[in-house]
Amino acid sequence: MSYFAYLPKIEYDNVGGLHQTTKTSINIIVRNLVKEKVKELGVVYDKHYVQDGERPDIISHLYYGTTELDWLIMVTNNIFDPYFVWPRSKTDFHSHILRKYRSINLARRLAYEYRQIITPADLKTSTEAETWVVDKETYDGLSEQNRQKISYYDYELTKNEQYREINIIKPIYATAIQKEVQNMGINAI
């Protein structure tokens, strides 16, 4: 499944064809139309936290009462390929880690990056601690309370969790966008 699978389809008049045939094509224009319409309407989004097992079509049905607006959820969140940018379930996440790193323990042991924790007292300009990415040698020279190792497992988990929070165009605006698409003669099949 690719990003394009979520966009609506149009019947394209195959001009020059012998029998006045049409061909079903992906409507790639919709992406820009949605962005323009969102800006024009000053759309307000709802936030949605994707649960295990939720797919764009399920969320579309939950918010819009139809699965046919799953493409709108994908376009709104700049998701081009749900295999890599949609949150994985716990089971799929562990399978991904095993495929990529061969074992959960190895992924937890391997360092993705090393960080130095800078306290507010060190900064003298901020009230919150900051972390800076450092090399291994610098990391080794830091005290336990001033350093943090991020494993590949932690990195992958954080990235997967970030994908869970998505924007949902409010239903009233989704309807307006869908009507605009239809008015342009770009009807979804």
mmCIF file of C-alpha atoms in Angstrom:
data_model
loop_
_atom_site.group_PDB
_atom_site.id
_atom_site.type_symbol
_atom_site.label_atom_id
_atom_site.label_comp_id
_atom_site.label_asym_id
_atom_site.label_seq_id
_atom_site.Cartn_x
_atom_site.Cartn_y
_atom_site.Cartn_z
ATOM 1 C CA MET A 1 0.000 0.000 0.000
ATOM 2 C CA SER A 2 1.374 3.414 -0.858
ATOM 3 C CA TYR A 3 0.484 7.003 -0.153
ATOM 4 C CA PHE A 4 -1.275 7.214 -3.510
ATOM 5 C CA ALA A 5 -3.664 4.440 -2.521
ATOM 6 C CA TYR A 6 -5.273 6.918 -0.111
ATOM 7 C CA LEU A 7 -5.933 9.629 -2.662
ATOM 8 C CA PRO A 8 -9.226 9.683 -4.529
ATOM 9 C CA LYS A 9 -9.329 8.348 -8.054
ATOM 10 C CA ILE A 10 -10.636 10.022 -11.201
ATOM 11 C CA GLU A 11 -11.655 8.768 -14.593
ATOM 12 C CA TYR A 12 -9.120 10.202 -17.007
ATOM 13 C CA ASP A 13 -10.268 10.651 -20.581
ATOM 14 C CA ASN A 14 -7.694 8.829 -22.615
ATOM 15 C CA VAL A 15 -7.608 11.385 -25.439
ATOM 16 C CA GLY A 16 -6.282 9.844 -28.571
ATOM 17 C CA GLY A 17 -7.539 6.409 -27.672
ATOM 18 C CA LEU A 18 -9.215 4.446 -30.412
ATOM 19 C CA HIS A 19 -12.455 3.768 -28.567
ATOM 20 C CA GLN A 20 -12.965 6.870 -26.418
ATOM 21 C CA THR A 21 -11.920 4.906 -23.341
ATOM 22 C CA THR A 22 -11.150 6.275 -19.944
ATOM 23 C CA LYS A 23 -8.557 5.173 -17.468
ATOM 24 C CA THR A 24 -8.806 5.259 -13.694
ATOM 25 C CA SER A 25 -5.997 7.415 -12.317
ATOM 26 C CA ILE A 26 -4.889 8.753 -8.965
ATOM 27 C CA ASN A 27 -5.866 12.351 -8.341
ATOM 28 C CA ILE A 28 -2.590 13.899 -7.186
ATOM 29 C CA ILE A 29 -4.004 17.440 -7.455
ATOM 30 C CA VAL A 30 -6.105 16.921 -4.338
ATOM 31 C CA ARG A 31 -3.093 17.252 -2.009
ATOM 32 C CA ASN A 32 -2.491 20.870 -3.013
ATOM 33 C CA LEU A 33 -6.204 21.618 -3.084
ATOM 34 C CA VAL A 34 -6.556 20.423 0.498
ATOM 35 C CA LYS A 35 -3.648 22.599 1.646
ATOM 36 C CA GLU A 36 -5.117 25.668 -0.088
ATOM 37 C CA LYS A 37 -8.596 25.032 1.268
ATOM 38 C CA VAL A 38 -7.274 24.517 4.790
ATOM 39 C CA LYS A 39 -5.474 27.881 4.644
ATOM 40 C CA GLU A 40 -8.497 29.615 3.111
ATOM 41 C CA LEU A 41 -10.925 28.312 5.727
ATOM 42 C CA GLY A 42 -8.551 28.793 8.658
ATOM 43 C CA VAL A 43 -9.309 25.222 9.576
ATOM 44 C CA VAL A 44 -9.094 24.140 13.164
ATOM 45 C CA TYR A 45 -7.938 20.593 13.761
ATOM 46 C CA ASP A 46 -8.898 18.019 16.297
ATOM 47 C CA LYS A 47 -6.051 16.002 17.721
ATOM 48 C CA HIS A 48 -6.351 12.244 17.656
ATOM 49 C CA TYR A 49 -4.134 9.724 19.378
ATOM 50 C CA VAL A 50 -3.942 6.628 17.155
ATOM 51 C CA GLN A 51 -4.608 3.458 19.133
ATOM 52 C CA ASP A 52 -3.212 0.030 18.286
ATOM 53 C CA GLY A 53 -5.053 -1.373 15.298
ATOM 54 C CA GLU A 54 -6.501 1.933 14.103
ATOM 55 C CA ARG A 55 -6.045 2.623 10.410
ATOM 56 C CA PRO A 56 -6.861 5.781 8.412
ATOM 57 C CA ASP A 57 -10.118 4.238 7.136
ATOM 58 C CA ILE A 58 -11.239 3.403 10.688
ATOM 59 C CA ILE A 59 -10.435 6.925 11.906
ATOM 60 C CA SER A 60 -12.207 8.387 8.872
ATOM 61 C CA HIS A 61 -15.337 6.437 9.771
ATOM 62 C CA LEU A 62 -15.047 7.503 13.420
ATOM 63 C CA TYR A 63 -14.849 11.240 12.605
ATOM 64 C CA TYR A 64 -16.618 11.554 9.259
ATOM 65 C CA GLY A 65 -19.030 8.612 9.219
ATOM 66 C CA THR A 66 -17.427 7.201 6.077
ATOM 67 C CA THR A 67 -14.246 5.372 5.205
ATOM 68 C CA GLU A 68 -13.972 7.296 1.936
ATOM 69 C CA LEU A 69 -12.160 10.233 3.532
ATOM 70 C CA ASP A 70 -9.183 8.185 4.700
ATOM 71 C CA TRP A 71 -7.107 9.989 2.056
ATOM 72 C CA LEU A 72 -7.918 13.313 3.774
ATOM 73 C CA ILE A 73 -6.388 12.051 7.011
ATOM 74 C CA MET A 74 -3.259 10.968 5.147
ATOM 75 C CA VAL A 75 -2.936 14.256 3.229
ATOM 76 C CA THR A 76 -3.617 16.373 6.326
ATOM 77 C CA ASN A 77 -0.767 14.681 8.185
ATOM 78 C CA ASN A 78 1.707 14.566 5.263
ATOM 79 C CA ILE A 79 1.750 10.792 5.371
ATOM 80 C CA PHE A 80 3.108 9.443 2.122
ATOM 81 C CA ASP A 81 3.652 5.848 3.125
ATOM 82 C CA PRO A 82 1.698 4.390 6.041
ATOM 83 C CA TYR A 83 4.104 1.449 6.324
ATOM 84 C CA PHE A 84 6.808 3.780 7.594
ATOM 85 C CA VAL A 85 4.976 6.770 9.037
ATOM 86 C CA TRP A 86 1.807 5.268 10.539
ATOM 87 C CA PRO A 87 2.217 4.062 14.153
ATOM 88 C CA ARG A 88 2.850 0.359 14.518
ATOM 89 C CA SER A 89 0.919 -1.758 17.007
ATOM 90 C CA LYS A 90 2.938 -3.260 19.866
ATOM 91 C CA THR A 91 3.125 -6.579 18.028
ATOM 92 C CA ASP A 92 4.144 -4.956 14.724
ATOM 93 C CA PHE A 93 6.655 -2.740 16.520
ATOM 94 C CA HIS A 94 8.392 -5.731 18.093
ATOM 95 C CA SER A 95 8.395 -7.553 14.745
ATOM 96 C CA HIS A 96 9.963 -4.458 13.160
ATOM 97 C CA ILE A 97 12.687 -4.353 15.824
ATOM 98 C CA LEU A 98 13.428 -8.063 15.370
ATOM 99 C CA ARG A 99 13.648 -7.675 11.576
ATOM 100 C CA LYS A 100 15.869 -4.615 11.795
ATOM 101 C CA TYR A 101 18.119 -5.448 14.775
ATOM 102 C CA ARG A 102 17.726 -9.240 15.111
ATOM 103 C CA SER A 103 16.854 -9.052 18.817
ATOM 104 C CA ILE A 104 15.109 -6.748 21.269
ATOM 105 C CA ASN A 105 18.078 -6.976 23.672
ATOM 106 C CA LEU A 106 20.545 -5.963 20.957
ATOM 107 C CA ALA A 107 18.392 -2.963 19.997
ATOM 108 C CA ARG A 108 18.339 -1.946 23.671
ATOM 109 C CA ARG A 109 22.117 -2.294 24.049
ATOM 110 C CA LEU A 110 23.204 -0.506 20.857
ATOM 111 C CA ALA A 111 23.602 3.241 21.226
ATOM 112 C CA TYR A 112 21.706 5.401 18.775
ATOM 113 C CA GLU A 113 23.200 8.552 20.314
ATOM 114 C CA TYR A 114 24.815 9.871 23.465
ATOM 115 C CA ARG A 115 23.502 12.964 25.226
ATOM 116 C CA GLN A 116 24.807 15.392 27.765
ATOM 117 C CA ILE A 117 22.198 16.699 30.195
ATOM 118 C CA ILE A 118 22.616 20.416 30.772
ATOM 119 C CA THR A 119 20.917 21.607 33.960
ATOM 120 C CA PRO A 120 19.213 24.987 34.353
ATOM 121 C CA ALA A 121 22.030 26.010 36.705
ATOM 122 C CA ASP A 122 24.557 25.335 33.924
ATOM 123 C CA LEU A 123 22.546 27.329 31.399
ATOM 124 C CA LYS A 124 21.695 30.349 33.586
ATOM 125 C CA THR A 125 19.119 31.330 30.939
ATOM 126 C CA SER A 126 16.550 28.584 31.123
ATOM 127 C CA THR A 127 14.395 26.963 33.767
ATOM 128 C CA GLU A 128 14.409 23.551 32.062
ATOM 129 C CA ALA A 129 17.191 21.061 31.512
ATOM 130 C CA GLU A 130 18.397 20.550 27.947
ATOM 131 C CA THR A 131 20.122 17.658 26.292
ATOM 132 C CA TRP A 132 22.864 17.962 23.718
ATOM 133 C CA VAL A 133 24.087 15.178 21.475
ATOM 134 C CA VAL A 134 27.753 14.413 22.161
ATOM 135 C CA ASP A 135 30.327 11.900 20.990
ATOM 136 C CA LYS A 136 31.162 8.725 22.920
ATOM 137 C CA GLU A 137 34.370 10.140 24.380
ATOM 138 C CA THR A 138 32.571 13.182 25.822
ATOM 139 C CA TYR A 139 29.771 10.943 27.111
ATOM 140 C CA ASP A 140 32.258 8.663 28.895
ATOM 141 C CA GLY A 141 33.745 11.685 30.667
ATOM 142 C CA LEU A 142 30.409 12.827 32.090
ATOM 143 C CA SER A 143 28.945 11.904 35.463
ATOM 144 C CA GLU A 144 25.956 9.530 35.561
ATOM 145 C CA GLN A 145 23.500 12.342 36.342
ATOM 146 C CA ASN A 146 24.758 14.447 33.420
ATOM 147 C CA ARG A 147 24.526 11.857 30.660
ATOM 148 C CA GLN A 148 21.956 9.802 28.837
ATOM 149 C CA LYS A 149 22.374 6.983 26.322
ATOM 150 C CA ILE A 150 19.584 6.596 23.776
ATOM 151 C CA SER A 151 19.380 3.054 22.445
ATOM 152 C CA TYR A 152 18.101 2.150 19.006
ATOM 153 C CA TYR A 153 15.103 0.599 20.738
ATOM 154 C CA ASP A 154 14.356 3.890 22.557
ATOM 155 C CA TYR A 155 14.823 5.856 19.337
ATOM 156 C CA GLU A 156 12.449 3.596 17.367
ATOM 157 C CA LEU A 157 9.877 3.600 20.177
ATOM 158 C CA THR A 158 9.938 7.402 20.490
ATOM 159 C CA LYS A 159 9.554 7.794 16.733
ATOM 160 C CA ASN A 160 6.644 5.322 16.666
ATOM 161 C CA GLU A 161 4.897 7.132 19.526
ATOM 162 C CA GLN A 162 5.312 10.509 17.785
ATOM 163 C CA TYR A 163 3.353 9.133 14.837
ATOM 164 C CA ARG A 164 0.383 8.450 17.117
ATOM 165 C CA GLU A 165 -0.669 12.080 17.473
ATOM 166 C CA ILE A 166 -2.332 13.180 14.262
ATOM 167 C CA ASN A 167 -4.436 16.118 13.121
ATOM 168 C CA ILE A 168 -8.020 15.543 12.031
ATOM 169 C CA ILE A 169 -9.757 18.224 10.027
ATOM 170 C CA LYS A 170 -13.028 19.018 11.774
ATOM 171 C CA PRO A 171 -15.975 17.341 10.014
ATOM 172 C CA ILE A 172 -17.563 20.635 8.954
ATOM 173 C CA TYR A 173 -14.385 21.568 7.078
ATOM 174 C CA ALA A 174 -13.887 18.060 5.698
ATOM 175 C CA THR A 175 -17.297 18.323 4.082
ATOM 176 C CA ALA A 176 -16.393 21.708 2.576
ATOM 177 C CA ILE A 177 -13.123 20.324 1.218
ATOM 178 C CA GLN A 178 -14.871 17.276 -0.227
ATOM 179 C CA LYS A 179 -17.482 19.532 -1.911
ATOM 180 C CA GLU A 180 -14.725 21.721 -3.327
ATOM 181 C CA VAL A 181 -13.037 18.643 -4.758
ATOM 182 C CA GLN A 182 -16.339 17.544 -6.298
ATOM 183 C CA ASN A 183 -17.035 21.037 -7.675
ATOM 184 C CA MET A 184 -13.713 20.915 -9.472
ATOM 185 C CA GLY A 185 -14.904 17.794 -11.217
ATOM 186 C CA ILE A 186 -12.480 15.659 -9.266
ATOM 187 C CA ASN A 187 -14.889 13.099 -7.941
ATOM 188 C CA ALA A 188 -13.568 10.244 -5.882
ATOM 189 C CA ILE A 189 -14.577 6.809 -7.080
#
